[in-house]
Structures are given as C-alpha cells and as structure tokens.
XYZ file of C-alpha atoms in Angstrom:
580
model
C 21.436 39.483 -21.708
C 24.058 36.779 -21.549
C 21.639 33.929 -22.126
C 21.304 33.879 -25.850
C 17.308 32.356 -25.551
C 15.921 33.766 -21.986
C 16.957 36.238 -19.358
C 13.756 35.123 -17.441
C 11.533 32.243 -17.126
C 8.141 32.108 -17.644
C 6.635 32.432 -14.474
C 9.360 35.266 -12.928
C 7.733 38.328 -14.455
C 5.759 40.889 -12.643
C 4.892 44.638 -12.056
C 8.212 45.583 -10.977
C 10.098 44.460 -14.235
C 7.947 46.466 -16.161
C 9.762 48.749 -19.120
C 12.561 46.366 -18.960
C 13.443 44.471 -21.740
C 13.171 40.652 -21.545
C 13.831 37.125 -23.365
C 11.545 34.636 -23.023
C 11.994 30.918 -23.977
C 9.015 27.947 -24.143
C 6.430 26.236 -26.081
C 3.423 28.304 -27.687
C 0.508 27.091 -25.135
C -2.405 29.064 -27.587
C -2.540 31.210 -29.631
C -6.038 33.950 -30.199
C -6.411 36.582 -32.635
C -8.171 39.484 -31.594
C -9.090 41.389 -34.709
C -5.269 41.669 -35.999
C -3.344 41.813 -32.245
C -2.635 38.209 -31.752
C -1.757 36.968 -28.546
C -0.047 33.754 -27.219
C 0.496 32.330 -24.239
C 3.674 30.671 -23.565
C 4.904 27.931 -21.559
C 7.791 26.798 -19.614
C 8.416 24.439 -16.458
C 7.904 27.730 -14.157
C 4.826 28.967 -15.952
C 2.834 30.973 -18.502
C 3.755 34.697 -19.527
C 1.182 36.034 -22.111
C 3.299 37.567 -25.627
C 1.336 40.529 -27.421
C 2.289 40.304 -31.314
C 0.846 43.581 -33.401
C 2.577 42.029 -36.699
C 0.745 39.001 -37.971
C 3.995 38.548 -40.571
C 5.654 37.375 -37.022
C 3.714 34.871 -36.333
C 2.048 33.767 -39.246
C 4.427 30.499 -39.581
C 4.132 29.254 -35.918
C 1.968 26.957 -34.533
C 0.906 25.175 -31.075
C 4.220 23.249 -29.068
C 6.553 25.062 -31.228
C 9.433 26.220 -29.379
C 10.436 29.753 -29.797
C 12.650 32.446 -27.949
C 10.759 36.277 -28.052
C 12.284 39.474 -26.991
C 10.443 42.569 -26.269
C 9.545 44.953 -23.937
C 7.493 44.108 -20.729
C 3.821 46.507 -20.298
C 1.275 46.211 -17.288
C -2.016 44.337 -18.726
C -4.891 46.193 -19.259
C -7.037 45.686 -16.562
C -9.505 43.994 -18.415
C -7.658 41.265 -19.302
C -5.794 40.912 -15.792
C -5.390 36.800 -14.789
C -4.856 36.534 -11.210
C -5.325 32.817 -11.639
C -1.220 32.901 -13.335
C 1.622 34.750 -11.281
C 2.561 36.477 -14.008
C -1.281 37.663 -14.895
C -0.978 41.603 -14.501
C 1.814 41.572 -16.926
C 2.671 40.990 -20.803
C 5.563 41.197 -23.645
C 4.897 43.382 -26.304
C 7.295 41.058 -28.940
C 9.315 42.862 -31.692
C 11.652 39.514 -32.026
C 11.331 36.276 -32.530
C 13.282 32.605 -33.213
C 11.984 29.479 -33.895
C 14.014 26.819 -31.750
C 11.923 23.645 -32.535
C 8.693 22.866 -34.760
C 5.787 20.600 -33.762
C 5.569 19.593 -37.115
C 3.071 16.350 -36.232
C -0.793 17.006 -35.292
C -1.179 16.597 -31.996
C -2.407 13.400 -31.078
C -4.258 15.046 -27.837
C -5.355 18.429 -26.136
C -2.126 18.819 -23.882
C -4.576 20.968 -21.182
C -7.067 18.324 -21.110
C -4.916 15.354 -21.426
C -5.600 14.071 -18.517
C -9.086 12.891 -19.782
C -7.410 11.475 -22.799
C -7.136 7.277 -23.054
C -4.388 6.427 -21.128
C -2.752 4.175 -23.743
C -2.456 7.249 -26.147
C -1.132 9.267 -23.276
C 1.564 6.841 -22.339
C 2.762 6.370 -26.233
C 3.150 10.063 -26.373
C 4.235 10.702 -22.164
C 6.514 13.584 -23.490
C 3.603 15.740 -24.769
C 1.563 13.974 -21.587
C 3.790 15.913 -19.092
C 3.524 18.933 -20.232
C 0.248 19.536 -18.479
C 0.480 21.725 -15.828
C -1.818 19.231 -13.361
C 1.326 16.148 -14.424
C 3.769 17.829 -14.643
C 3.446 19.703 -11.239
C 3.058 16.431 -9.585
C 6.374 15.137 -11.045
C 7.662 18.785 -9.521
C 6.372 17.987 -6.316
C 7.680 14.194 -6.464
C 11.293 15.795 -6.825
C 10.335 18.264 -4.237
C 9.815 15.532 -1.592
C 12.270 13.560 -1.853
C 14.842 16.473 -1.186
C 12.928 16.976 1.783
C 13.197 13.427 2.440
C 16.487 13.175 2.291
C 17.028 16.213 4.451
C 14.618 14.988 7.013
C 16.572 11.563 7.507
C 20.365 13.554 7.302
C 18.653 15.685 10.278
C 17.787 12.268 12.547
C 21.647 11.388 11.822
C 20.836 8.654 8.824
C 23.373 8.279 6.045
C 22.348 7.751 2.270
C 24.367 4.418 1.194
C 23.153 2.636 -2.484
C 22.575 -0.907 -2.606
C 23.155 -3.221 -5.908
C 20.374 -3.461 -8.579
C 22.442 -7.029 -9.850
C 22.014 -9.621 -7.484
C 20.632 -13.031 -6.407
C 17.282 -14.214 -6.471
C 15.495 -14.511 -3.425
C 12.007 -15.946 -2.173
C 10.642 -12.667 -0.920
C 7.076 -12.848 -2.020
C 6.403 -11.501 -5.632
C 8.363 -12.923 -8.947
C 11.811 -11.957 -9.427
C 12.833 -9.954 -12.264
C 15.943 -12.598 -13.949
C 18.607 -10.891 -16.190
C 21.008 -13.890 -17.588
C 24.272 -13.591 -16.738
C 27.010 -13.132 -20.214
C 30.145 -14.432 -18.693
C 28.701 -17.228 -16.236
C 26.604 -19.901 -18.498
C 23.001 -20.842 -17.579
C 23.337 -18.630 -14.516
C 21.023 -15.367 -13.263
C 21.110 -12.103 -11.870
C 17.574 -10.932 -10.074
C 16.754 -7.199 -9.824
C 15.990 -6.699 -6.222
C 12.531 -7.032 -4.811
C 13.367 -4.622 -1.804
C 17.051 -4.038 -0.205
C 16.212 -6.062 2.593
C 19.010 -8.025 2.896
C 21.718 -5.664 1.924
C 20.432 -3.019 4.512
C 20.379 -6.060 7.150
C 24.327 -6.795 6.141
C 24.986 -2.813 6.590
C 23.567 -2.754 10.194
C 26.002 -6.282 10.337
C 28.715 -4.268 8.994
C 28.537 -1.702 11.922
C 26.584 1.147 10.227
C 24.443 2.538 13.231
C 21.637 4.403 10.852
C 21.126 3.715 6.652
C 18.455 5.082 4.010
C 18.278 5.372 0.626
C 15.576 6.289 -1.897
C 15.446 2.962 -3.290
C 14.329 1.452 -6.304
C 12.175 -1.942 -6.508
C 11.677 -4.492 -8.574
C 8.759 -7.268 -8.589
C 7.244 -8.822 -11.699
C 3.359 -8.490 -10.171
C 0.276 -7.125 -11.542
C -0.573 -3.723 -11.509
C -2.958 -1.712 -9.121
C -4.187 1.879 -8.721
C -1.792 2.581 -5.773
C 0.890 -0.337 -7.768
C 3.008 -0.087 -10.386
C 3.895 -3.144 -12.349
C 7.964 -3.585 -12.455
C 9.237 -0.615 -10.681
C 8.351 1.556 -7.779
C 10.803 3.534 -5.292
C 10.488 3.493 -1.198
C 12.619 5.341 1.451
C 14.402 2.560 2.660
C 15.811 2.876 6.033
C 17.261 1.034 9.023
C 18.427 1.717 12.617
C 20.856 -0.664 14.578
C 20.110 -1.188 18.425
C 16.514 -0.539 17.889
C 13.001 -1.583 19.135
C 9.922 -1.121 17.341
C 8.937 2.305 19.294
C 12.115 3.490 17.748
C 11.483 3.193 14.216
C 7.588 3.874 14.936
C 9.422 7.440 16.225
C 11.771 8.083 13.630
C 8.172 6.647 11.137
C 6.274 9.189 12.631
C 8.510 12.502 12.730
C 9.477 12.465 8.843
C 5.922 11.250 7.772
C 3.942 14.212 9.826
C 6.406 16.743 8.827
C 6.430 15.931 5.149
C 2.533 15.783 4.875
C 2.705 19.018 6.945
C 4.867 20.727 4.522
C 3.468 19.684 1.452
C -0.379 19.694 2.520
C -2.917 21.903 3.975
C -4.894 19.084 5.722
C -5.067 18.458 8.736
C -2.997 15.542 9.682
C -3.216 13.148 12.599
C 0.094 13.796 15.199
C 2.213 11.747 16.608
C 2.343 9.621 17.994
C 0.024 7.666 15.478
C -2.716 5.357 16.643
C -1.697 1.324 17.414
C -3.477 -0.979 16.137
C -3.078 -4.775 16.339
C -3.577 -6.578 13.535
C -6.542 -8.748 15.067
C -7.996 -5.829 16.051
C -7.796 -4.087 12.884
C -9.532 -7.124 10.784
C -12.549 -7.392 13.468
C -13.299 -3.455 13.477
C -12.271 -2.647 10.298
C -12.172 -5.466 8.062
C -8.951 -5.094 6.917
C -5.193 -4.608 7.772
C -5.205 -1.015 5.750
C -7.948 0.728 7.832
C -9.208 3.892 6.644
C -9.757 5.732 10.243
C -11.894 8.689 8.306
C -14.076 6.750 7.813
C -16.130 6.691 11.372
C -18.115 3.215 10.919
C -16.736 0.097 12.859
C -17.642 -3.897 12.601
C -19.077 -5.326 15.832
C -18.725 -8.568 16.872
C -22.423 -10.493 17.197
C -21.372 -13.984 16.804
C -22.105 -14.437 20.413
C -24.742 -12.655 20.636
C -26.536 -14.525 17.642
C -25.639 -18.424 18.877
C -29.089 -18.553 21.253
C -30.941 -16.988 17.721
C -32.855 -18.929 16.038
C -32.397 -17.653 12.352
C -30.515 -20.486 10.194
C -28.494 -18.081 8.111
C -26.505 -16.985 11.054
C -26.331 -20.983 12.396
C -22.753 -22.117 13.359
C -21.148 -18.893 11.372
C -19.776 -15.523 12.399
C -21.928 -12.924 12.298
C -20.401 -8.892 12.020
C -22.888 -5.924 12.338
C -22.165 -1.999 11.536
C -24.400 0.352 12.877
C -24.928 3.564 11.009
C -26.567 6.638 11.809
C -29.006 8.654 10.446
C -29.403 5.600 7.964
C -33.371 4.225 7.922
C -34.701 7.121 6.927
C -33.052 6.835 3.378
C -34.982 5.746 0.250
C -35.546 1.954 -0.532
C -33.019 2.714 -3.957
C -30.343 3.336 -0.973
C -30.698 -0.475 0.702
C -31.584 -1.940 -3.097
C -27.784 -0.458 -4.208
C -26.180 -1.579 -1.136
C -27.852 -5.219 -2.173
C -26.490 -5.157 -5.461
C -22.960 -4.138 -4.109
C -22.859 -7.185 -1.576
C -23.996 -9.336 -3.878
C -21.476 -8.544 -6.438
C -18.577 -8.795 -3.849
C -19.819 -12.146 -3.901
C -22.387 -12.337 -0.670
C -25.470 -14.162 -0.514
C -27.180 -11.135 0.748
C -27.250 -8.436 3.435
C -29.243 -7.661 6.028
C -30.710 -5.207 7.943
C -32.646 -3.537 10.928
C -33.636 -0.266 10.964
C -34.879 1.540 14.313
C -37.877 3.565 14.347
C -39.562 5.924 16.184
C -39.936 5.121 19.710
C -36.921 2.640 19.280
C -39.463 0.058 17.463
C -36.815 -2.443 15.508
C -37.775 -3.258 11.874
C -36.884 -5.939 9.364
C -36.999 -9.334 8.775
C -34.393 -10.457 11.240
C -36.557 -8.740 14.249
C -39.296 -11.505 14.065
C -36.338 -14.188 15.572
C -35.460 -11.606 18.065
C -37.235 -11.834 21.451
C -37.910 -8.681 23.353
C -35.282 -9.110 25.930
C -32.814 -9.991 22.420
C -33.814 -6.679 20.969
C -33.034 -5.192 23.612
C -30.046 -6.359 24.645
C -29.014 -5.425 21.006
C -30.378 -1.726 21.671
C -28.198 -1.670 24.674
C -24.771 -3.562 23.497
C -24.516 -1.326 20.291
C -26.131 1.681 21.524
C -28.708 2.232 19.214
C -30.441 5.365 18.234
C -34.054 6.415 16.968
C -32.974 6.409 12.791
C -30.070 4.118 12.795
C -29.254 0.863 10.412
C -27.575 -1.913 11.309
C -26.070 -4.072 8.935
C -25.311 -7.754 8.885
C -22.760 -9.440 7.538
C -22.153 -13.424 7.687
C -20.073 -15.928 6.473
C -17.008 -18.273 6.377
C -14.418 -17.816 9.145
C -11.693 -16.682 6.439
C -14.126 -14.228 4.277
C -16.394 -12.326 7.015
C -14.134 -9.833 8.326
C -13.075 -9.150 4.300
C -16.714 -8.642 3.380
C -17.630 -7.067 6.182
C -14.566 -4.391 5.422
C -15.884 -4.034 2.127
C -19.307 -3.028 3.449
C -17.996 -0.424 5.881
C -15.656 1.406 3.102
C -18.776 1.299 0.754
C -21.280 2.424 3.109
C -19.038 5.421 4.604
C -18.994 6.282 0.404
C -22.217 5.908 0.038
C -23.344 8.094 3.266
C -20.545 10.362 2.637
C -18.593 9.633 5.919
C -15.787 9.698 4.978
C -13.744 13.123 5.844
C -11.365 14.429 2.724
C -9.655 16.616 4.378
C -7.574 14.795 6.751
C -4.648 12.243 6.949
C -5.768 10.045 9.639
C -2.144 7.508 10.134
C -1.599 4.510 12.347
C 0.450 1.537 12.649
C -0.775 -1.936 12.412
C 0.892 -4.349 14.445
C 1.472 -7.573 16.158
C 1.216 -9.401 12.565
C 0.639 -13.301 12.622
C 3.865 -14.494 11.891
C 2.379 -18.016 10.442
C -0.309 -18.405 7.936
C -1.669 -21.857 6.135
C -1.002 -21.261 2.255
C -4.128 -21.650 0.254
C -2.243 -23.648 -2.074
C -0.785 -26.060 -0.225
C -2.473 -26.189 3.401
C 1.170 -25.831 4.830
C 2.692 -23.248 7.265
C 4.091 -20.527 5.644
C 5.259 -17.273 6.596
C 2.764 -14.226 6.243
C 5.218 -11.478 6.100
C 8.995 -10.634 5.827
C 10.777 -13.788 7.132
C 13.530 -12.376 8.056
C 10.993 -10.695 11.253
C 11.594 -11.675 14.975
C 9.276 -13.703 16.896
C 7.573 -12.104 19.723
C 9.245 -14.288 22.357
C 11.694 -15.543 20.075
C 12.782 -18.721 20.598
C 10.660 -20.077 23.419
C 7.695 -19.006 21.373
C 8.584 -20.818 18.601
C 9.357 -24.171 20.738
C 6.801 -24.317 22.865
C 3.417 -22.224 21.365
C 1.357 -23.102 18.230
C 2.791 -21.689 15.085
C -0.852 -20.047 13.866
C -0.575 -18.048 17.776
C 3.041 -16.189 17.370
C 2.962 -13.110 17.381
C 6.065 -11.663 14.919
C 7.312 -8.125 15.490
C 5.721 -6.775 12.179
C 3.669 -3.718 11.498
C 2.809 -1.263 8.934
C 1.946 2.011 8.901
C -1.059 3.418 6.737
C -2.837 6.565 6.024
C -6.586 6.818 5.051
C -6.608 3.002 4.244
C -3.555 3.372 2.075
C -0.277 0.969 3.463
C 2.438 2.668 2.996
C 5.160 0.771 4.318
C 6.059 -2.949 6.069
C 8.402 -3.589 8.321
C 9.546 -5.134 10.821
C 12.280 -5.959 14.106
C 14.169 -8.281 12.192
C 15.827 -11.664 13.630
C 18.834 -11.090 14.066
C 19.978 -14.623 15.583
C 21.028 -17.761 13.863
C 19.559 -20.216 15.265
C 16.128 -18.548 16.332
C 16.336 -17.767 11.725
C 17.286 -21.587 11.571
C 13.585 -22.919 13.971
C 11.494 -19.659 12.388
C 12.432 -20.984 8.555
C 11.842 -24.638 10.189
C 8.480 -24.241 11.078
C 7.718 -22.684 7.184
C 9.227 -25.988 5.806
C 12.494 -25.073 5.102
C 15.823 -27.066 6.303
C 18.935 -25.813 7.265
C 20.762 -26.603 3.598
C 17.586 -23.721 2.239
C 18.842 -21.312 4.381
C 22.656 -21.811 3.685
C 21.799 -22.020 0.119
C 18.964 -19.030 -0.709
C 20.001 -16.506 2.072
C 23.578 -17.791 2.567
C 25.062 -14.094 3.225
C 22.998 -12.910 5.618
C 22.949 -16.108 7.655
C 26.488 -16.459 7.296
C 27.200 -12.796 8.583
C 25.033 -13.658 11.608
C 27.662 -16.249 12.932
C 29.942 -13.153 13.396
C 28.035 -10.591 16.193
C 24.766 -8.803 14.071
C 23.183 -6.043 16.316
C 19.459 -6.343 16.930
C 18.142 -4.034 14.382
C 14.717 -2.702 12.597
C 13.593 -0.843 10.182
C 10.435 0.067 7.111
C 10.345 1.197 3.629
C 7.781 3.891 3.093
C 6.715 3.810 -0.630
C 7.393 6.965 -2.019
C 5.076 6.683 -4.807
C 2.195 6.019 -2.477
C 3.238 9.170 -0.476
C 3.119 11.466 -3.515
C 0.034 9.890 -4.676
C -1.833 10.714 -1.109
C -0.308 14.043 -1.827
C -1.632 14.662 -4.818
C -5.329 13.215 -4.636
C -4.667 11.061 -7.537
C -6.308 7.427 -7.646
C -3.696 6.262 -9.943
C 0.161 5.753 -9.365
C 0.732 6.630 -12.919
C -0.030 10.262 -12.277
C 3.042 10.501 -10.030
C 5.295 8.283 -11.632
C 7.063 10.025 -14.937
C 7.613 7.353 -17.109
C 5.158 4.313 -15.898
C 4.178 1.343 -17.490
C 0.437 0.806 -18.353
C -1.537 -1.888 -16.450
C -0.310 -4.652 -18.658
C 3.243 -3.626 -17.725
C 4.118 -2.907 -21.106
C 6.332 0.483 -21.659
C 3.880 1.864 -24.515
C 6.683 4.673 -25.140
C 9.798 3.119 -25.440
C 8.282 -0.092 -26.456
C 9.086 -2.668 -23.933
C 9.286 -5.310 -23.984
C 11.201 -6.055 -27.231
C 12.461 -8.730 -29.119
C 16.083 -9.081 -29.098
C 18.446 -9.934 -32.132
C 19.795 -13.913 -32.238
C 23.184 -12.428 -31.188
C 22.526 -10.653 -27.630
C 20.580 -14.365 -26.855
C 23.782 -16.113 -27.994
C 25.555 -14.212 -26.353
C 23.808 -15.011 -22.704
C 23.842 -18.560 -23.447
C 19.346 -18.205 -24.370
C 17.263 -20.195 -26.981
C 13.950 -19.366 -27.176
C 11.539 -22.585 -27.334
C-alpha cells in the first residue's frame, strides 16, 4: 500500500478483489443507520463504493462532504442489498480504520444529488459543491473526453495544433470586443480575440498547409441557452489549397465519428445534406434547420395573388401542411393561436380536410372549386390533414413561419429524439442592408470570397452575390461558420468597398492580413465547430452552463469568483484609467 490515502478508487472494486485489503479515499455521499451497522456511501471522480461501519464510536464525528481515507477488508454484498445500478454494487468495505482528511464544516447550501433542480444563482456561487453531482460532473468528464478525441481525430487527417495570442488588436468582427488597457503604452488597448480568424489566415500565409487548435473566444454579447456570455471554446481549423468540398470532408469525418463514439443515436452519414441558404429560409424558416423535424413551409404566394381574401393582398403567403392534424381538439388550434400571436402575428389560419376531401375553414369560402383543388393537388393533401397559413412582411414571413413549424412538430410530437440529423447551409448572401442604417453591410465573415470574385462584385447587384459561406448544423443547432476566405488584395479592397469601407479602413483595422496578402497567400478555407455546442448536443442539456465548468450566469457575472470587481486606484493609475 504505497499510497498513504487509497490503493483503489472508488469505482475499481469488484468480486474478484474480494478478501483483499483496500484504502479508499472520497467524500461521505450518505450516510444510514441500520439499527447500529451504519453504512456510507462514498464518493470519488470514478464512483461510489459502499463502507460497512459496525462501531458507531468511528463514525460518530463525521458528517456529509467530509473527506476521509478508510481501510478495511473488501466482502461480497448480501444479496439483498446488491446495486447493479453502481459498478461496484455487489461489493462493500467492512472499515476497521479511518482518517479525517477535510471537514465540511458549513451546512450545505443545497442537496448535491439533486442540485441540478437547485436555483442556478446558488449553484453557480457554490460551482465547487455544484460539480460534484454525478449528472455535472460526468458531463465535464465527457467534455475532456472529446476533446482528446478531437485532437486525435485532426492529428489523424495530418492537422497540427499551433496556439494563437489571447492579447491583440481590436477588430470589427461582429460582437463587442473585450478591451484590456495596455500598462506600458498610454491610452492604448489590447482586445481579447473574438475568433482566431485572422491569425489562422496569416498561418496558411506563412506556409502551414493544415492548423487547429481548441480555441478559446471572446465576445462581450448576451447570453443564450446554447451561448455563453464572455467565453466559449471552438475547434478552430484551416486547410491551405482548399475548396469548400474539402473542408465540408474533413467537417464531416471528425463530426460523424465523434457523435458516433460518444452517442448511441443514430446519426445522419456523410456526406451531410446541402442546403442553400435561400432554400433553407423558404422550407424551413430559418438558416439552423432542424431536419427531425418532418414539416416544411410551402410557397403559396402565387398561388394566393388571383384570391380574393384581403389579408393575403400584395403579401407573401407560407403554408405547412400537417398530417393527421384536424382531427385534434379545438384547445389544440386555440394554443397554436395564442403561440402566433405572442410571436407577434396577427393571427393564423387554417384549413382542415375532411372526409371525402371536403376543405373546411374560413379561408375555403374565397376559394373556388377549381382553387381548392388545385391546392389539394399542389400540396398533396390527405383526408385529416391541416394546413397552416402564415402571412406577412417580406423580411418577417419566413421567421414566423419557422417558428410555426418548430412549434407545431413540438406540439404534434414530430420531432424524432433519437437522431442527429446534420447538414450544411450554404451559398450565404454575402450583402445585407443594416437595419440601422439602410446601408450595405456584410452578413457574415468579411474576410469570405465572392462567388465569382471579382467580376461578381463589378458587374452584379451587391444584395445577388453569392459569398462562399456555409455552416454546418445538427437538429437546428449551428455549430460552426465558415467560410473560403478571400485570399486576394484587391478583390478584399472592392468586397470591403461595397460595405462602405475605403482603402485607408482596411490598411488601418486589418493592416496584417492585408499586408501579408501583397506577398503570395494560398487560397485557403476553413470553420470553427463550437465545442461547447457539441458537448451540449451530447449531453441533452438545454443549457451551455451544464457543460461548461466554471460559466458565468446569464447576466455574465462570475457569481463564484465574483467578477466583475472593482479595482484599487493604483492598478487604474497604473493603466493610465479614471473612472467618470
């Protein structure tokens, strides 16, 4: 026994080490006393062993999350109180020794089994005690677990692991920059990174043929259930010499083995559905489609523009058709009513088809037979189907009519748990008009190629490029962007043109990577899965927290650690700060 507090863990034990004599080192999980034989269950990070005490004297001063080392000899359970549901269930340790290590000398301020239903403020304050249940803490297990496999997945397809700086410059990449004031250069700034993006551009610059890196993030946005506020972690990589089909290949290999190997559902195989991005908001309502779920958004703005029915005049109109839907009770269409109101639509419609294909609702009286059933026909109707209308503004139908697909494959329980359905999204707009300001701007990464590249962006209207962007998302969850990135100075000079910005912006806010692009840059691609999304898929959980060890709440305040904090006068002095 050469380890003065265990010679095994907690979860190591079985039949074949009975009679031996064993250490055992954890916290005291419970504790029950049954009629002067007290038993307790202790903990580790492998597991539980159950301890067998016949002397109350030895455990009279202990209590729950105390920290103790036993020794005793290991017995086979009775088989009445065999626990299959533990791997170390058909054994025990009859104790004749033990040391307290550490007390819990605080009450708790939760249950740590059932901490999980505890307020999540209170479980963030106290995160130590948090992890210790078995449901959080194996996630954080798992989390480790995957990104070894990760890494060894990307070593395989010939990738090399190369860090990029956490101090550097501020750039406009979409989401507020984390600042940290610079001590030696006065009224100057350092920006945590929002992503790597340049630096892994300037390594495929600097001849590196295939880079990755687990890589820390950080953008000052508000928080999500699949977001963190401040910090979140992505497996960052890029390929020179490549198309998109290259990364989508490389995408697709480590994503279906690593969902393979750490889940029993099924999951969709390469390759993984494409879907362009117009395509995706007109039959799905959304660029993250969730492909469980079997419902998809027709088109009827055509067929409604001979119609006479005013609330479908001069708008687009969407329909979903499901099955199996008019027979359901009038509570059903009522709740579906309330939900598209409160997603902010004036109402929703409906026609239900009865027996002998009769149509029903209040839309059918504007319908002529030969409408009706030209409907019947273009969306294939069936005796006991629903189809749903949804109509609005150009800019907020497809949205709401997303909304109503995701809540009506809830609500009719279409959706399919047990798979991981994956596809890319691509052909991305590469212009948008900003909301604010009714200019061009970009919608995506702007450091993305054109599709056509330069003639494209001389000779077609900005709102019709195409850029080579696409994501990749599982069961409506976007895991990573990315995109074929320009790699050309003066295509990089007309794209940032047409968003407003002059040559001097360039120089001056991405001044590396346009400089290193005057010296022969290889075309070159790449994505950023986020990790924490991956492990949260993995794990079933809603929220990012769960898979994240030390997370900020919602309000992106550190509840444990307690930051933010004030500083003292001296560490503002001393980067040049005065607080107004």
């Amino acid at each position: 026994m050469s380890n003065i507090y265990r010679t095994h863990n907690c979860g190591e034990l079985r039949k074949e080490h009975i009679n031996r004599r064993v250490r055992l080192a954890g916290w005291i999980d419970s504790i029950r006393d049954h009629g002067g034989v007290i038993f307790i269950d202790l903990r580790d990070h492998y597991g539980k062993t159950q301890l067998v005490f016949n002397d109350q004297e030895q455990v009279k001063s202990l209590g729950r999350e105390y920290v103790i080392s036993v020794e005793g000899i290991l017995c086979e359970r009775d088989p009445e109180t065999v626990n299959l549901k533990i791997s170390t269930g058909e054994v025990e340790v009859r104790v004749d020794r033990v040391t307290v290590l550490g007390q819990s000398l605080r009450q708790l301020p939760f249950e740590i089994d059932s901490s999980l239903q505890t307020r999540e403020e209170l479980r963030l304050k106290y995160r130590f005690l948090d992890l210790r249940n078995t449901k959080l803490h194996e996630n954080i297990v798992l989390r480790s677990r995957v990104i070894s496999f990760l890494r060894k997945k990307m070593e395989e397809l010939g990738f090399i692991e190369i860090q990029t700086p956490i101090l550097t410059a501020s750039s406009p990449e979409g989401a507020r920059d984390y600042i940290v004031p610079s001590r030696k250069h006065k009224g100057m700034f350092y920006a945590l990174p929002q992503a790597p993006q340049q630096f892994k551009q300037l390594l495929m610059v600097s001849g590196f043929d295939r880079y990755y890196q687990i890589a820390p993030c950080f953008r000052d946005e508000d928080a999500r259930a699949d977001r963190s506020p401040g910090e979140f972690y992505q497996l960052d990589f890029e390929m020179a010499f490549a198309t998109q089909e290259d990364v989508f290949e490389v995408a697709e290999k480590v994503l279906y083995e690593t969902f393979t190997a750490f889940s029993d559902k099924y999951v969709s195989p390469p390759p993984f559905r494409r879907i362009p991005y117009a395509e995706s908001m007109l039959r799905y309502g959304t660029d993250k489609p969730d492909l469980r779920n079997p419902l998809v958004i027709e088109d009827l703005s055509g067929f409604f523009k001979d119609v006479d029915f005013m609330p479908f005049k001069g708008r687009p109109v969407r329909g979903i058709v499901a099955s199996d839907c008019a027979a359901r009770p009038r509570s059903f269409f009522d709740k579906m009513l309330e939900f598209a109101t409160g997603i902010g639509m004036k109402g929703l419609g409906y026609i239900s088809v009865g027996d002998g294909m009769e149509l029903k609702g209040p839309i059918v009286k504007y319908l002529s037979e030969e409408k009706q059933k030209e409907l019947i026909g273009r969306l294939s109707l069936k005796e006991n189907d629903t189809l749903f209308f949804i109509s609005d503004a150009p800019k907020l139908v497809d949205k709401l009519a997303g909304q109503i697909r995701t809540e009506l494959g809830k609500r009719l329980e279409l959706i399919d748990e047990s798979r991981y359905e994956f596809c890319f999204v691509v052909d991305f707009p590469m212009y948008g008009i900003s909301e604010e300001t009714g200019r061009i701007e970009f919608t995506h990464n702007p450091f993305s190629m054109p599709q056509g590249e330069m003639e494209a962006l001389e000779t077609m209207n900005p709102l019709d490029i195409k850029a080579w962007q696409y994501d990749i998302v599982c069961n409506g969850v976007e895991l990573s962007s990315g995109a074929v990135r320009n790699h050309k100075p003066e295509i990089m000079e007309k794209a940032f043109e047409i968003a407003g910005y002059t040559k001097k912006d360039i120089e001056t806010k991405f001044s590396a990577l346009y400089n290193a692009f005057h010296y022969g840059a290889p075309p070159h691609a790449g994505m950023a899965p986020g990790l924490d999304r991956i492990i949260m898929l993995l794990t079933g959980q809603e929220s990012i927290r769960e898979v994240v060890a030390f997370p900020m709440n919602s309000n992106a305040q550190d509840l444990l650690m307690g930051a933010p904090c004030p500083v003292t006068e001296q560490q503002l002095r001393e980067v040049h700060i005065k607080l107004r």
